[in-house]
Short mmCIF file of C-alpha atoms in Angstrom, two decimals:
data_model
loop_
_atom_site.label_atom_id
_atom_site.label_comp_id
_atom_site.label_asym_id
_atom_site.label_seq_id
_atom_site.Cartn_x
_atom_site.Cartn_y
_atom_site.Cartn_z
CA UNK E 1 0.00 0.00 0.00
CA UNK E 2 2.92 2.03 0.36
CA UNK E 3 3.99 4.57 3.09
CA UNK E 4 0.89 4.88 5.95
CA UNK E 5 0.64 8.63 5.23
CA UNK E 6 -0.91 7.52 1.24
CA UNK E 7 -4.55 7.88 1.72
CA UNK E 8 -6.39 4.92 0.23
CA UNK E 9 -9.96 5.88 0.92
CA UNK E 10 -11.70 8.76 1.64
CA UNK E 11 -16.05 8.89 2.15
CA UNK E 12 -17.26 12.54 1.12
CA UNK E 13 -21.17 11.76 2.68
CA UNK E 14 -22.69 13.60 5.31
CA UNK E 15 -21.71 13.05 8.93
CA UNK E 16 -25.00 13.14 10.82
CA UNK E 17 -26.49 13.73 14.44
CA UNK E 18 -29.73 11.92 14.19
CA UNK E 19 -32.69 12.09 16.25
CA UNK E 20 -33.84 8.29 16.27
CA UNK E 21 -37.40 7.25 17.21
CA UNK E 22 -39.37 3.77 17.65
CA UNK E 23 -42.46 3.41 18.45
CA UNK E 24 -43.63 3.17 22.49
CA UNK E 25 -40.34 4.18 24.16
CA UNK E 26 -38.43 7.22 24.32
CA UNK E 27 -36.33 8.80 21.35
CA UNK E 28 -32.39 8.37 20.90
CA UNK E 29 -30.80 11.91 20.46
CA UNK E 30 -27.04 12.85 19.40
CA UNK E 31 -26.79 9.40 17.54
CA UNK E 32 -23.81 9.69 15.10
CA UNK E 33 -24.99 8.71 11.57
CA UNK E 34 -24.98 9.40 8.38
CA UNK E 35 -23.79 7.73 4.93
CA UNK E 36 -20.18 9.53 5.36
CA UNK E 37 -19.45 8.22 8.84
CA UNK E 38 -20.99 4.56 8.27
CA UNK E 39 -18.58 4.38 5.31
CA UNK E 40 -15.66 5.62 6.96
CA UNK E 41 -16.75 2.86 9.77
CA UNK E 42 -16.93 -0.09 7.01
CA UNK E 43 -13.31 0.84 5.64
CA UNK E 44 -11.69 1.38 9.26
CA UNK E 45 -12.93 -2.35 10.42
CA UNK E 46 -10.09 -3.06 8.08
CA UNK E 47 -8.02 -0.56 8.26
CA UNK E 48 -6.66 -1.70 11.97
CA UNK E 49 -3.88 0.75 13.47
CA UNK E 50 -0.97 2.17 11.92
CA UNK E 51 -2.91 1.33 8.91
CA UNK E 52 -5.87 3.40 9.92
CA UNK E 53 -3.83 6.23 8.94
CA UNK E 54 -4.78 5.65 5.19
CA UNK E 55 -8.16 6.75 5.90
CA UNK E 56 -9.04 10.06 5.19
CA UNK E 57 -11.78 11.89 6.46
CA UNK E 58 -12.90 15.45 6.93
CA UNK E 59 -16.12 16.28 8.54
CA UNK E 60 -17.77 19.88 8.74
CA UNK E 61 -19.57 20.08 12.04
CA UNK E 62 -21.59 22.99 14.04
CA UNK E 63 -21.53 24.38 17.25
CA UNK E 64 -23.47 22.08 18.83
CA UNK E 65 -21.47 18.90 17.64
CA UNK E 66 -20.92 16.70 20.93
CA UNK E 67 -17.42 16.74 22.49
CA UNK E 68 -17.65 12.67 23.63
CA UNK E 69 -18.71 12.14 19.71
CA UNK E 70 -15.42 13.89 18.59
CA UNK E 71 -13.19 12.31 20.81
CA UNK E 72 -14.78 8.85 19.77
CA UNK E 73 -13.69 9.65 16.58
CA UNK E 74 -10.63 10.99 17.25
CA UNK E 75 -10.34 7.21 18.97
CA UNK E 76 -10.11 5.81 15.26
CA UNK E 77 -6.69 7.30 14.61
CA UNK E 78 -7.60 7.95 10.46
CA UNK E 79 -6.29 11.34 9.14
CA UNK E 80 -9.23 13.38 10.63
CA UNK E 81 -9.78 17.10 9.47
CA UNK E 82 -12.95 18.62 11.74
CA UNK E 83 -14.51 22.12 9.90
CA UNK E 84 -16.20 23.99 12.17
CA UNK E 85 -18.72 26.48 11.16
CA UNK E 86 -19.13 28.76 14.69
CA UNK E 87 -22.05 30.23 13.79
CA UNK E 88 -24.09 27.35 12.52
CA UNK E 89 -25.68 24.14 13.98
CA UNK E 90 -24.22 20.85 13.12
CA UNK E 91 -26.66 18.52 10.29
CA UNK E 92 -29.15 16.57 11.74
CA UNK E 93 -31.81 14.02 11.26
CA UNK E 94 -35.07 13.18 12.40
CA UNK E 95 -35.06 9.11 11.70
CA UNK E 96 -38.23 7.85 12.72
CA UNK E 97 -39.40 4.12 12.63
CA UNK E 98 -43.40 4.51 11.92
CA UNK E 99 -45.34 1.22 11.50
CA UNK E 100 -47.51 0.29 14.17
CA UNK E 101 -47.09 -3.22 13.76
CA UNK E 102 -43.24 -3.65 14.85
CA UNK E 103 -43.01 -5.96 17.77
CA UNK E 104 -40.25 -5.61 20.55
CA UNK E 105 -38.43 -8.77 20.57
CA UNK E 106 -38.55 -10.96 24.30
CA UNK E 107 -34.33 -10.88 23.96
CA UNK E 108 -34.23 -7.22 23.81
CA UNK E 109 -36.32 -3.99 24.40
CA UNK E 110 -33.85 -2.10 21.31
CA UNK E 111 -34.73 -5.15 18.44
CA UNK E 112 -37.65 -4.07 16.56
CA UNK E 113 -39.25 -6.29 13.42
CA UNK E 114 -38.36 -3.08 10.94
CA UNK E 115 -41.21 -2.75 8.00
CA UNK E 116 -41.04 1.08 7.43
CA UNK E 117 -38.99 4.48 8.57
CA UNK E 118 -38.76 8.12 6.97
CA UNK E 119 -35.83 10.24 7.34
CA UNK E 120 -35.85 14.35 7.18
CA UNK E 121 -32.98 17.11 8.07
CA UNK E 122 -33.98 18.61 10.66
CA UNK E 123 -31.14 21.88 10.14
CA UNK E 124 -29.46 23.07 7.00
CA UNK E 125 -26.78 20.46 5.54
CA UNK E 126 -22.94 21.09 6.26
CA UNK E 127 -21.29 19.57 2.80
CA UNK E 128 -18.06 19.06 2.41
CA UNK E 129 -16.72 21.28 -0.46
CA UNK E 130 -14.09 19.86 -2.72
CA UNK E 131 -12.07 22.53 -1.87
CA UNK E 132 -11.45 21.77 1.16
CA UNK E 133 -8.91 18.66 -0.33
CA UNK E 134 -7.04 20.84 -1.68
CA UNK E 135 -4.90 21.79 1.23
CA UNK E 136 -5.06 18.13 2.39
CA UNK E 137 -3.75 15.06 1.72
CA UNK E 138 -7.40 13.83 0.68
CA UNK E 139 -7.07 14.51 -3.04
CA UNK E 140 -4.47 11.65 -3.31
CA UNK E 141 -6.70 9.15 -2.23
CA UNK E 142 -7.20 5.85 -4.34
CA UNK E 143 -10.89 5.95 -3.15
CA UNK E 144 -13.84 7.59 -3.32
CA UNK E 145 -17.10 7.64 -1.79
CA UNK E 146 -20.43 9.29 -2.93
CA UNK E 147 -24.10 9.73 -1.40
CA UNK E 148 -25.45 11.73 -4.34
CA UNK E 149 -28.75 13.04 -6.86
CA UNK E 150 -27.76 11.84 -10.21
CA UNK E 151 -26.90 15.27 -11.63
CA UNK E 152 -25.03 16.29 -8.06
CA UNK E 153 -22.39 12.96 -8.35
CA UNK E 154 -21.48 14.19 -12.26
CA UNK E 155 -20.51 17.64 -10.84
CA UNK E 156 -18.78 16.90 -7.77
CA UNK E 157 -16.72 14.21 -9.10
CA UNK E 158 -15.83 17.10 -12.42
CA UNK E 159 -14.68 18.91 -9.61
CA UNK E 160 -12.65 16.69 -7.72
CA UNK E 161 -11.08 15.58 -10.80
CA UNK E 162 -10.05 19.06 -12.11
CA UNK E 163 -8.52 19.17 -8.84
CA UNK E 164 -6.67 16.45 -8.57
CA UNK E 165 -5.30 17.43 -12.26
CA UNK E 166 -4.06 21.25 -11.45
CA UNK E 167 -2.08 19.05 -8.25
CA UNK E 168 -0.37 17.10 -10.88
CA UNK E 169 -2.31 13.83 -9.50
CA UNK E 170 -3.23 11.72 -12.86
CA UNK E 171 -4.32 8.32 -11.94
CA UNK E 172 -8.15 8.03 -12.03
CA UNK E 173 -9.65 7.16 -8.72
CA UNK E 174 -12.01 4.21 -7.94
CA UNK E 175 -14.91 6.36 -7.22
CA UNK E 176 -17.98 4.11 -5.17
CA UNK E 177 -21.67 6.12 -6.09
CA UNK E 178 -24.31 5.74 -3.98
CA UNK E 179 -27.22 7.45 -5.40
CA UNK E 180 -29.79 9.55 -2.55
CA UNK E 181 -32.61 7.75 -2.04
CA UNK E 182 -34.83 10.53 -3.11
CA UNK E 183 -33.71 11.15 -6.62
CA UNK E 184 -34.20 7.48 -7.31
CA UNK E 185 -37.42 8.14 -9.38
CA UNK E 186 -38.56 6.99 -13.25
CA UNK E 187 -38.04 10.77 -14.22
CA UNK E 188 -34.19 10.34 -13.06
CA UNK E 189 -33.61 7.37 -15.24
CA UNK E 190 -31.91 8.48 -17.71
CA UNK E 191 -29.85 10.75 -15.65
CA UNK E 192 -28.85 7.59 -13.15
CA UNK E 193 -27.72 5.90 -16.26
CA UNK E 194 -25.54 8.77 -17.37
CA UNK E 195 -23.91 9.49 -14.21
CA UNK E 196 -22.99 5.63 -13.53
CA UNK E 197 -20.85 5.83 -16.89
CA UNK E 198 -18.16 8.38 -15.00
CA UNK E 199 -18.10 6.14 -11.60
CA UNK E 200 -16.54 2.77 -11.16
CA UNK E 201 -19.64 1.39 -8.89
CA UNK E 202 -22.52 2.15 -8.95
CA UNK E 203 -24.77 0.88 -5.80
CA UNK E 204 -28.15 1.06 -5.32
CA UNK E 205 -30.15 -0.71 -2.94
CA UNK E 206 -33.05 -3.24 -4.24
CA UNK E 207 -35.50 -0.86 -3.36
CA UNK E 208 -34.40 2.32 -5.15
CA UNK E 209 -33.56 0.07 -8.20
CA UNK E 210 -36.87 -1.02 -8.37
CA UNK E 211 -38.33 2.92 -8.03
CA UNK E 212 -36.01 3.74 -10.88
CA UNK E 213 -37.66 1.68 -13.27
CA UNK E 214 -41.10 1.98 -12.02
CA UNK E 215 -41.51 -1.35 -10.65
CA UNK E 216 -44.03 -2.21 -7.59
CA UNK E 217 -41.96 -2.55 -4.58
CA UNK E 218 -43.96 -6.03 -4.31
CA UNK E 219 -41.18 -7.94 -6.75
CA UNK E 220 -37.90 -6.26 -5.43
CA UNK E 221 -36.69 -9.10 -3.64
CA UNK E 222 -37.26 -11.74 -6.51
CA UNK E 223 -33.68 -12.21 -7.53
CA UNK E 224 -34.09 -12.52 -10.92
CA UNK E 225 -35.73 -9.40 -11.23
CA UNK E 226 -33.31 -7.55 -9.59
CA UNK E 227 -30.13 -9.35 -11.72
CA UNK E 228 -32.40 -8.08 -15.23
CA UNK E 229 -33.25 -4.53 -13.74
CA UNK E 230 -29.14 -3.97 -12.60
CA UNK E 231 -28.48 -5.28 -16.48
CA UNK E 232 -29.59 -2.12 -17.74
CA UNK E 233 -26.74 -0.45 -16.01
CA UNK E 234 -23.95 -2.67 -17.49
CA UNK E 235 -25.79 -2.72 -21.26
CA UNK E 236 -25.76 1.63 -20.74
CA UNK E 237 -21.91 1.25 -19.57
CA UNK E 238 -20.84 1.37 -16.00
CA UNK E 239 -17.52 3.67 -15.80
CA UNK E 240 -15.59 5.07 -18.29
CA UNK E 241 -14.48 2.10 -19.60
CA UNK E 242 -17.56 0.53 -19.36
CA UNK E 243 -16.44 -1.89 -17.44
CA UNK E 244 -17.55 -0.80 -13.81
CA UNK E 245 -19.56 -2.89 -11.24
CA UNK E 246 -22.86 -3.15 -10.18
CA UNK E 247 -23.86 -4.02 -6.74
CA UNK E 248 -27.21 -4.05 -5.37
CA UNK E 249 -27.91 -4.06 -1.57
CA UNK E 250 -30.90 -5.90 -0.66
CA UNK E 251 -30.64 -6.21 3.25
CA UNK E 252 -31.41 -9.37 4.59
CA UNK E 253 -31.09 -10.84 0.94
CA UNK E 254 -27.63 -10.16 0.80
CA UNK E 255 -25.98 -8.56 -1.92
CA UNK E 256 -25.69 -9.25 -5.75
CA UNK E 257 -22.55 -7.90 -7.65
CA UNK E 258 -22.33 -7.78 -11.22
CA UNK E 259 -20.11 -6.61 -13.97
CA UNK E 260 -20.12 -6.94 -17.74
CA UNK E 261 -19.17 -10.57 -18.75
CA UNK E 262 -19.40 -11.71 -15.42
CA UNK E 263 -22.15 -13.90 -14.09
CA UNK E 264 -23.83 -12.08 -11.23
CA UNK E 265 -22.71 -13.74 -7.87
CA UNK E 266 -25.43 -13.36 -4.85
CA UNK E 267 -23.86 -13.01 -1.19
CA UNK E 268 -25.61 -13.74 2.20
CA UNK E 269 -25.41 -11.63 4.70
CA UNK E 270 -23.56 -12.42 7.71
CA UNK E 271 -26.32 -11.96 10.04
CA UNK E 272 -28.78 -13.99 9.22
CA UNK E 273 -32.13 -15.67 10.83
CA UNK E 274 -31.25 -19.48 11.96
CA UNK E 275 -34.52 -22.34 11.70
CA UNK E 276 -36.76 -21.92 14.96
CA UNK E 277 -34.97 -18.07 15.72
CA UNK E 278 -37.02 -16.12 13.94
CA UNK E 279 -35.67 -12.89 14.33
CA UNK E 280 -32.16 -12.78 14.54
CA UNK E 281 -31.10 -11.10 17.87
CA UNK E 282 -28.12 -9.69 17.03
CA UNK E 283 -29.82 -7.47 14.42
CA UNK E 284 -30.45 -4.13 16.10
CA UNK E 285 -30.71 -1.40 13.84
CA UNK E 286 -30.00 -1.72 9.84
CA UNK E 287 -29.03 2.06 9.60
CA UNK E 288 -26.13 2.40 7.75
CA UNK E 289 -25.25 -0.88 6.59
CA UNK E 290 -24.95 -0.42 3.48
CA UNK E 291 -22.52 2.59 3.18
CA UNK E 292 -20.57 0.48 5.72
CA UNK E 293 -20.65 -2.22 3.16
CA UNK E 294 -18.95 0.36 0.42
CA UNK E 295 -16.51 1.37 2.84
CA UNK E 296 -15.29 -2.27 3.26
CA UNK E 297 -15.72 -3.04 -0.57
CA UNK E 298 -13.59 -0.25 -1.61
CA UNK E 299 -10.85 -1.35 0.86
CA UNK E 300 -11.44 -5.01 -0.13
CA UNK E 301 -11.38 -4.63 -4.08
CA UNK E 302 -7.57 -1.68 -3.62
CA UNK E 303 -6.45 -4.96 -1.70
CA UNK E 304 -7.60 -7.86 -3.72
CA UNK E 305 -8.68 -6.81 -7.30
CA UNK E 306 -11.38 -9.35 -6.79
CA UNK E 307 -15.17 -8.13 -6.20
CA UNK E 308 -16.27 -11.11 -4.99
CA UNK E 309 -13.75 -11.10 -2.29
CA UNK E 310 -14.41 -7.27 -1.82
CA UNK E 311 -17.82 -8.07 -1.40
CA UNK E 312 -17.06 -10.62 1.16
CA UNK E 313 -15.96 -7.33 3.43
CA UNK E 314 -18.20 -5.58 2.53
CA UNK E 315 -20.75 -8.03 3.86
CA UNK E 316 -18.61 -8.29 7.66
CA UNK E 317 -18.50 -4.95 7.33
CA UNK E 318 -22.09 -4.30 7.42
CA UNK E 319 -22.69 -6.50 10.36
CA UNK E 320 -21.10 -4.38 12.90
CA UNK E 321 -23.35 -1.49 11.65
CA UNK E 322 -26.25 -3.59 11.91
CA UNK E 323 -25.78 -4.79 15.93
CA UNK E 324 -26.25 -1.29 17.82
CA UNK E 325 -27.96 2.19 17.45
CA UNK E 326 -25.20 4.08 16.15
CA UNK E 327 -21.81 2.96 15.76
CA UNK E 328 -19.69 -0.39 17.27
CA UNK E 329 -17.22 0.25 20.01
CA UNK E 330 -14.14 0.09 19.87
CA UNK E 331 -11.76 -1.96 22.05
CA UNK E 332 -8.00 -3.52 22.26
CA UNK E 333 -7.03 -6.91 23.45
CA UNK E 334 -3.10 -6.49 23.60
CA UNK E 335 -2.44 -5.15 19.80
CA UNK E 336 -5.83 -6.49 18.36
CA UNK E 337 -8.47 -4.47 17.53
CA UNK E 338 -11.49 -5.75 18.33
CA UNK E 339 -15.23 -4.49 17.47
CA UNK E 340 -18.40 -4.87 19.47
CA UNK E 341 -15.53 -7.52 21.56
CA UNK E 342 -15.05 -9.36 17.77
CA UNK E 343 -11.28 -9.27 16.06
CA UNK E 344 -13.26 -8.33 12.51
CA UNK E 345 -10.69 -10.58 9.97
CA UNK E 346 -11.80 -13.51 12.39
CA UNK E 347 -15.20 -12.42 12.02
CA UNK E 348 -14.32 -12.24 7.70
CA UNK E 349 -12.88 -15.96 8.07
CA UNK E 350 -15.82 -17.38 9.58
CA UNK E 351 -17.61 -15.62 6.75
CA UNK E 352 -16.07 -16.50 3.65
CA UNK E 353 -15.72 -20.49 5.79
CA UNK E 354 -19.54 -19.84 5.36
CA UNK E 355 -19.89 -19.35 2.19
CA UNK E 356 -17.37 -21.95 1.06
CA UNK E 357 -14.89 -19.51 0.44
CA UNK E 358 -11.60 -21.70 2.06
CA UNK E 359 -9.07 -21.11 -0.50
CA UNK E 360 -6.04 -19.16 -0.14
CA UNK E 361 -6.99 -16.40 2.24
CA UNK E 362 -5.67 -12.65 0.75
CA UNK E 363 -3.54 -10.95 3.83
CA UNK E 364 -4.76 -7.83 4.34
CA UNK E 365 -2.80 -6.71 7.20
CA UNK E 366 0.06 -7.41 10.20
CA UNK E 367 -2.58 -7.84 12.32
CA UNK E 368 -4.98 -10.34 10.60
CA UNK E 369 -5.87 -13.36 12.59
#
């Protein structure tokens, strides 16, 4: 990877303080979130110290942004810039689970059967401006991460790119494109399809696939479905090359990546319900798993070249978003780091033993188990 000051992945979504709410019990407040910091989580899971110094974030925060929230991230040891706007609260979210029919599991008073949420900003948005790289480190990185409208991902990336040039930086970035959940309507088709030509992945979840074409929300888990709708992508041309990746999200589906001349492969998640369990009890809160996933592909795939086995992280990665409200903690037994009290490449060995992945295992750092 080279020296630990390179930067090898950088997210530029919103950090968040959301508001969360369930039904019958009292709201969460101050929760960090956001698809910036659950992205930055997925790619630090494997990014364990001195390495975490190849992650690059900058966040632009308010005056109200919590001083035990920055010191928690401090904790992470990436390259961490903090803006500060003085005069201006930080972003935040209302996140509010509404369907009267979730149950509170006997295990646990915070598992809820989730069928339906809504999200709104509750104060103006702090972006981060592509600027702002300039005088950093952050416009070297091999990574990129998006959470963006179809016509907002085509100029921010123009930016960053005309950037990167006037620094003399000439290698292309792999550049990961979430697109928001809003714009992913029939009328933004064509401009979806467009944008997903100038990004290397394109990643939307099963649901806003479906809305992009139209289709009832009914038939978005039938596999087959999905695999024809993503096709679309690849036969439009997925980066500039056109030959870019496709992965859709689809929760407690799994995951289906696909590229041109590659049959699709469909992943499991790592949480998943057993016979006679019913709900799985270590699934808490699915906010944020999937830009956690993208974080952990994009570290995966710079590591590997293989999106199958980038995919594979991306999948551990997304269960330690999935086990709490908010973010994992953060421990050390002697120079392991472990997450939620789980050494995360021990966690990725039992996954890809799962799977019946049990090849030669790619190393992917001093510290793997």
């Amino acid at each position: 990877m080279g020296h630990l000051q390179d930067i090898l992945f950088v997210s530029l979504g919103l950090v968040v303080l959301d508001e969360i709410r369930f039904p019958n019990r009292e709201p969460l407040t101050d929760v960090l979130g956001g698809s910036g910091a659950y992205a930055t989580l997925g790619a630090r899971l494997f990014l364990p110290h001195p390495l975490s110094r190849s992650l690059g974030w900058i966040i632009h925060v308010g005056n109200d942004f919590p001083e035990h929230i920055e010191d928690r991230l401090e904790s992470w040891d990436a390259t961490l810039t903090i803006e500060r706007e003085p005069s201006k609260p930080s972003t935040r979210g209302l996140l509010a689970y509404e369907d009267t029919t979730f149950g509170r599991a006997e295990t646990s008073p915070m598992i809820y059967q989730v069928l339906t949420k809504e999200f709104k900003y509750t104060t103006p948005i702090l972006a981060i401006q592509d600027h702002g790289l300039e005088s950093l480190s952050l416009l070297t990185s091999q990574a990129y991460h998006y959470l963006e409208a179809p016509h907002s991902i085509t100029a921010r990336l123009s930016s960053l790119l005309a950037l990167r040039e006037n620094s003399g930086i000439l290698a292309r970035p792999l550049v990961i494109w979430e697109p928001a959940p809003l714009s992913c309507r029939p009328e933004n088709l064509q401009l979806c399809l467009d944008a997903a030509a100038i990004v290397n992945v394109f990643s939307p979840n099963h649901l806003e696939l479906a809305t992009l074409f139209g289709e009832p929300l009914s038939t978005a888990i039938d596999k087959g479905r999905i695999e024809s709708l993503a096709v679309n992508f690849l036969d439009s041309g997925v980066g500039p090359d056109g030959q870019g990746i496709v992965i859709v999200r689809a929760g407690e589906h799994g995951c289906v990546i696909m590229a041109r001349n590659v049959t699709p492969v469909w992943l499991p998640p790592f949480h998943k319900s057993r016979p006679g369990e019913g709900q799985n009890a270590k699934v808490v809160d699915p906010t944020g798993a999937g830009n956690a996933f993208l974080g952990a592909f994009a570290v995966g795939y710079l590591k590997t070249g293989s999106i199958v086995e980038a995919a594979c992280l991306g999948s551990v990665g997304a269960s330690f978003a999935l086990e709490q409200v908010g973010m994992p903690e953060k421990s050390n037994n002697g120079e392991k780091e472990l997450w939620n009290g789980t050494d995360v490449f021990s966690r990725l060995n039992e996954y890809r033993r799962s799977i019946g992945r049990t090849g030669d295992q790619p190393k992917y750092c001093a510290h793997q188990s």
